[in-house]
PDB file of C-alpha atoms in Angstrom:
ATOM      1  CA  MET A   1     -46.951   7.299 211.289  1.00  0.00           C
ATOM      2  CA  SER A   2     -45.138   5.847 208.311  1.00  0.00           C
ATOM      3  CA  SER A   3     -47.293   6.972 205.404  1.00  0.00           C
ATOM      4  CA  SER A   4     -45.740   9.344 202.927  1.00  0.00           C
ATOM      5  CA  ARG A   5     -49.085  10.591 201.609  1.00  0.00           C
ATOM      6  CA  ARG A   6     -49.571  14.259 202.432  1.00  0.00           C
ATOM      7  CA  TYR A   7     -52.208  16.936 202.069  1.00  0.00           C
ATOM      8  CA  THR A   8     -50.852  20.393 201.363  1.00  0.00           C
ATOM      9  CA  LEU A   9     -52.889  23.390 202.473  1.00  0.00           C
ATOM     10  CA  SER A  10     -51.832  26.608 200.732  1.00  0.00           C
ATOM     11  CA  LEU A  11     -53.498  29.913 201.466  1.00  0.00           C
ATOM     12  CA  SER A  12     -53.280  33.658 201.374  1.00  0.00           C
ATOM     13  CA  CYS A  13     -55.529  36.211 203.032  1.00  0.00           C
ATOM     14  CA  PRO A  14     -55.579  39.718 204.475  1.00  0.00           C
ATOM     15  CA  ASP A  15     -53.001  39.813 207.269  1.00  0.00           C
ATOM     16  CA  ARG A  16     -54.330  39.857 210.830  1.00  0.00           C
ATOM     17  CA  VAL A  17     -53.763  38.300 214.221  1.00  0.00           C
ATOM     18  CA  GLY A  18     -54.864  34.702 214.808  1.00  0.00           C
ATOM     19  CA  ILE A  19     -54.450  33.045 211.410  1.00  0.00           C
ATOM     20  CA  VAL A  20     -51.705  30.607 212.447  1.00  0.00           C
ATOM     21  CA  ALA A  21     -53.564  29.748 215.652  1.00  0.00           C
ATOM     22  CA  ALA A  22     -56.844  29.147 213.812  1.00  0.00           C
ATOM     23  CA  VAL A  23     -55.319  26.896 211.139  1.00  0.00           C
ATOM     24  CA  SER A  24     -53.032  24.970 213.488  1.00  0.00           C
ATOM     25  CA  GLY A  25     -55.777  24.663 216.109  1.00  0.00           C
ATOM     26  CA  PHE A  26     -58.196  23.322 213.499  1.00  0.00           C
ATOM     27  CA  LEU A  27     -55.697  20.683 212.372  1.00  0.00           C
ATOM     28  CA  ALA A  28     -54.816  19.737 215.960  1.00  0.00           C
ATOM     29  CA  SER A  29     -58.485  19.382 216.874  1.00  0.00           C
ATOM     30  CA  HIS A  30     -58.719  16.637 214.230  1.00  0.00           C
ATOM     31  CA  GLN A  31     -55.386  15.036 215.198  1.00  0.00           C
ATOM     32  CA  GLY A  32     -53.788  16.420 212.018  1.00  0.00           C
ATOM     33  CA  TRP A  33     -50.044  15.848 212.090  1.00  0.00           C
ATOM     34  CA  ILE A  34     -48.270  18.863 210.552  1.00  0.00           C
ATOM     35  CA  THR A  35     -45.051  17.667 208.926  1.00  0.00           C
ATOM     36  CA  GLU A  36     -44.036  21.017 207.469  1.00  0.00           C
ATOM     37  CA  ALA A  37     -45.168  24.575 208.152  1.00  0.00           C
ATOM     38  CA  ASN A  38     -44.252  27.802 206.392  1.00  0.00           C
ATOM     39  CA  HIS A  39     -45.788  31.234 206.649  1.00  0.00           C
ATOM     40  CA  HIS A  40     -44.970  34.877 206.176  1.00  0.00           C
ATOM     41  CA  ALA A  41     -46.626  38.246 205.884  1.00  0.00           C
ATOM     42  CA  ASP A  42     -46.100  40.773 203.124  1.00  0.00           C
ATOM     43  CA  ALA A  43     -46.330  44.143 204.874  1.00  0.00           C
ATOM     44  CA  GLN A  44     -46.627  46.113 201.634  1.00  0.00           C
ATOM     45  CA  ALA A  45     -49.490  44.020 200.284  1.00  0.00           C
ATOM     46  CA  GLU A  46     -50.941  43.476 203.783  1.00  0.00           C
ATOM     47  CA  ARG A  47     -51.331  39.772 202.913  1.00  0.00           C
ATOM     48  CA  PHE A  48     -50.495  36.651 204.855  1.00  0.00           C
ATOM     49  CA  PHE A  49     -49.257  33.476 203.136  1.00  0.00           C
ATOM     50  CA  MET A  50     -49.192  29.974 204.606  1.00  0.00           C
ATOM     51  CA  ARG A  51     -48.340  26.459 203.497  1.00  0.00           C
ATOM     52  CA  GLN A  52     -48.986  23.501 205.795  1.00  0.00           C
ATOM     53  CA  GLU A  53     -48.155  19.901 204.939  1.00  0.00           C
ATOM     54  CA  ILE A  54     -50.300  17.389 206.841  1.00  0.00           C
ATOM     55  CA  LEU A  55     -49.843  13.634 207.133  1.00  0.00           C
ATOM     56  CA  ALA A  56     -52.991  12.363 205.381  1.00  0.00           C
ATOM     57  CA  ASP A  57     -53.383   9.245 207.533  1.00  0.00           C
ATOM     58  CA  SER A  58     -53.359  11.302 210.729  1.00  0.00           C
ATOM     59  CA  LEU A  59     -56.804  12.713 209.929  1.00  0.00           C
ATOM     60  CA  PRO A  60     -59.982  10.683 210.575  1.00  0.00           C
ATOM     61  CA  PHE A  61     -61.436  11.686 207.174  1.00  0.00           C
ATOM     62  CA  GLY A  62     -60.472  12.212 203.553  1.00  0.00           C
ATOM     63  CA  ILE A  63     -59.611  15.287 201.562  1.00  0.00           C
ATOM     64  CA  GLU A  64     -63.180  16.237 200.606  1.00  0.00           C
ATOM     65  CA  THR A  65     -64.305  16.250 204.246  1.00  0.00           C
ATOM     66  CA  LEU A  66     -61.160  18.184 205.156  1.00  0.00           C
ATOM     67  CA  ARG A  67     -62.098  20.816 202.585  1.00  0.00           C
ATOM     68  CA  ASP A  68     -65.684  20.974 203.870  1.00  0.00           C
ATOM     69  CA  LYS A  69     -64.596  21.304 207.506  1.00  0.00           C
ATOM     70  CA  PHE A  70     -61.937  23.911 206.722  1.00  0.00           C
ATOM     71  CA  ALA A  71     -64.256  26.118 204.625  1.00  0.00           C
ATOM     72  CA  PRO A  72     -65.717  28.083 207.593  1.00  0.00           C
ATOM     73  CA  ILE A  73     -62.231  29.093 208.776  1.00  0.00           C
ATOM     74  CA  ALA A  74     -61.314  30.080 205.232  1.00  0.00           C
ATOM     75  CA  ALA A  75     -64.450  32.227 205.013  1.00  0.00           C
ATOM     76  CA  GLU A  76     -63.808  33.856 208.388  1.00  0.00           C
ATOM     77  CA  PHE A  77     -60.321  34.977 207.324  1.00  0.00           C
ATOM     78  CA  GLN A  78     -61.256  35.697 203.662  1.00  0.00           C
ATOM     79  CA  MET A  79     -58.740  33.127 202.450  1.00  0.00           C
ATOM     80  CA  ASP A  80     -57.815  32.193 198.925  1.00  0.00           C
ATOM     81  CA  TRP A  81     -56.948  28.553 199.555  1.00  0.00           C
ATOM     82  CA  ARG A  82     -56.555  25.067 198.199  1.00  0.00           C
ATOM     83  CA  ILE A  83     -55.747  21.623 199.528  1.00  0.00           C
ATOM     84  CA  SER A  84     -53.839  19.215 197.302  1.00  0.00           C
ATOM     85  CA  ASP A  85     -53.150  15.496 197.725  1.00  0.00           C
ATOM     86  CA  SER A  86     -49.669  14.081 197.145  1.00  0.00           C
ATOM     87  CA  ALA A  87     -51.287  10.885 195.818  1.00  0.00           C
ATOM     88  CA  ARG A  88     -52.511  12.831 192.791  1.00  0.00           C
ATOM     89  CA  LYS A  89     -49.801  13.580 190.261  1.00  0.00           C
ATOM     90  CA  LYS A  90     -49.439  17.198 189.234  1.00  0.00           C
ATOM     91  CA  ARG A  91     -49.645  17.985 185.532  1.00  0.00           C
ATOM     92  CA  VAL A  92     -46.598  19.973 184.446  1.00  0.00           C
ATOM     93  CA  VAL A  93     -45.900  21.658 181.116  1.00  0.00           C
ATOM     94  CA  ILE A  94     -42.220  22.155 180.349  1.00  0.00           C
ATOM     95  CA  LEU A  95     -41.181  25.308 178.519  1.00  0.00           C
ATOM     96  CA  VAL A  96     -37.810  25.151 176.753  1.00  0.00           C
ATOM     97  CA  SER A  97     -35.786  27.348 174.439  1.00  0.00           C
ATOM     98  CA  LYS A  98     -32.252  26.568 173.249  1.00  0.00           C
ATOM     99  CA  GLN A  99     -30.634  25.545 176.552  1.00  0.00           C
ATOM    100  CA  GLU A 100     -31.102  21.807 176.918  1.00  0.00           C
ATOM    101  CA  HIS A 101     -29.539  20.917 180.277  1.00  0.00           C
ATOM    102  CA  CYS A 102     -32.728  21.485 182.318  1.00  0.00           C
ATOM    103  CA  LEU A 103     -34.893  19.677 179.761  1.00  0.00           C
ATOM    104  CA  TYR A 104     -32.553  16.659 179.777  1.00  0.00           C
ATOM    105  CA  ASP A 105     -32.561  16.586 183.572  1.00  0.00           C
ATOM    106  CA  LEU A 106     -36.337  16.879 183.921  1.00  0.00           C
ATOM    107  CA  LEU A 107     -37.102  14.241 181.296  1.00  0.00           C
ATOM    108  CA  ALA A 108     -34.517  11.822 182.705  1.00  0.00           C
ATOM    109  CA  ARG A 109     -35.846  12.211 186.252  1.00  0.00           C
ATOM    110  CA  TRP A 110     -39.442  11.862 185.025  1.00  0.00           C
ATOM    111  CA  GLN A 111     -38.610   8.711 183.063  1.00  0.00           C
ATOM    112  CA  ALA A 112     -36.808   7.239 186.110  1.00  0.00           C
ATOM    113  CA  ASP A 113     -39.891   7.954 188.292  1.00  0.00           C
ATOM    114  CA  GLU A 114     -37.943  10.397 190.435  1.00  0.00           C
ATOM    115  CA  LEU A 115     -40.560  13.077 189.740  1.00  0.00           C
ATOM    116  CA  ASN A 116     -44.139  12.324 190.715  1.00  0.00           C
ATOM    117  CA  ILE A 117     -45.613  14.347 187.840  1.00  0.00           C
ATOM    118  CA  GLU A 118     -47.380  14.001 184.504  1.00  0.00           C
ATOM    119  CA  ILE A 119     -45.886  15.837 181.536  1.00  0.00           C
ATOM    120  CA  PRO A 120     -48.658  16.237 178.942  1.00  0.00           C
ATOM    121  CA  CYS A 121     -46.495  18.394 176.664  1.00  0.00           C
ATOM    122  CA  VAL A 122     -43.314  20.323 176.132  1.00  0.00           C
ATOM    123  CA  ILE A 123     -43.566  23.759 174.542  1.00  0.00           C
ATOM    124  CA  SER A 124     -40.695  25.453 172.756  1.00  0.00           C
ATOM    125  CA  ASN A 125     -40.085  28.373 170.451  1.00  0.00           C
ATOM    126  CA  HIS A 126     -37.561  26.219 168.528  1.00  0.00           C
ATOM    127  CA  GLU A 127     -37.568  22.760 166.913  1.00  0.00           C
ATOM    128  CA  THR A 128     -34.119  21.940 168.341  1.00  0.00           C
ATOM    129  CA  PHE A 129     -35.215  19.320 170.901  1.00  0.00           C
ATOM    130  CA  ARG A 130     -38.293  17.885 169.179  1.00  0.00           C
ATOM    131  CA  GLY A 131     -36.570  14.510 168.636  1.00  0.00           C
ATOM    132  CA  LEU A 132     -35.496  14.249 172.275  1.00  0.00           C
ATOM    133  CA  VAL A 133     -38.976  15.099 173.553  1.00  0.00           C
ATOM    134  CA  GLU A 134     -40.697  12.694 171.142  1.00  0.00           C
ATOM    135  CA  TRP A 135     -38.209   9.928 172.069  1.00  0.00           C
ATOM    136  CA  HIS A 136     -39.307  10.359 175.734  1.00  0.00           C
ATOM    137  CA  GLY A 137     -42.909  10.042 174.673  1.00  0.00           C
TER     138      GLY A 137
END
């Protein structure tokens, strides 16, 4: 599989036995290729958190069908969940004060297409970098 397009499943739910098995088993049953997996439990909050990255082309259907098919598992485990698509750029708002090094870096990487994001605006509590932000469009 050479595609770089990924679906990212992020979820949290009440902690209990079987969550990893249910999610991984669901993906495996549809030939979903997990390229990255992270999970942990917060004992104090009694919540479980998971993030799975799946190779989009490994599944026999698109993201909407994936969401529909995953919904019963999410309901069973009372999950707060979402599935995002790497092909869709994330909209990011940059917040900046008087330290410019991070703003310069982010705008330069965005302009060079190193960041797969949209920046609809930059918000600041100072006018200091207005010219720089406007120059970047």
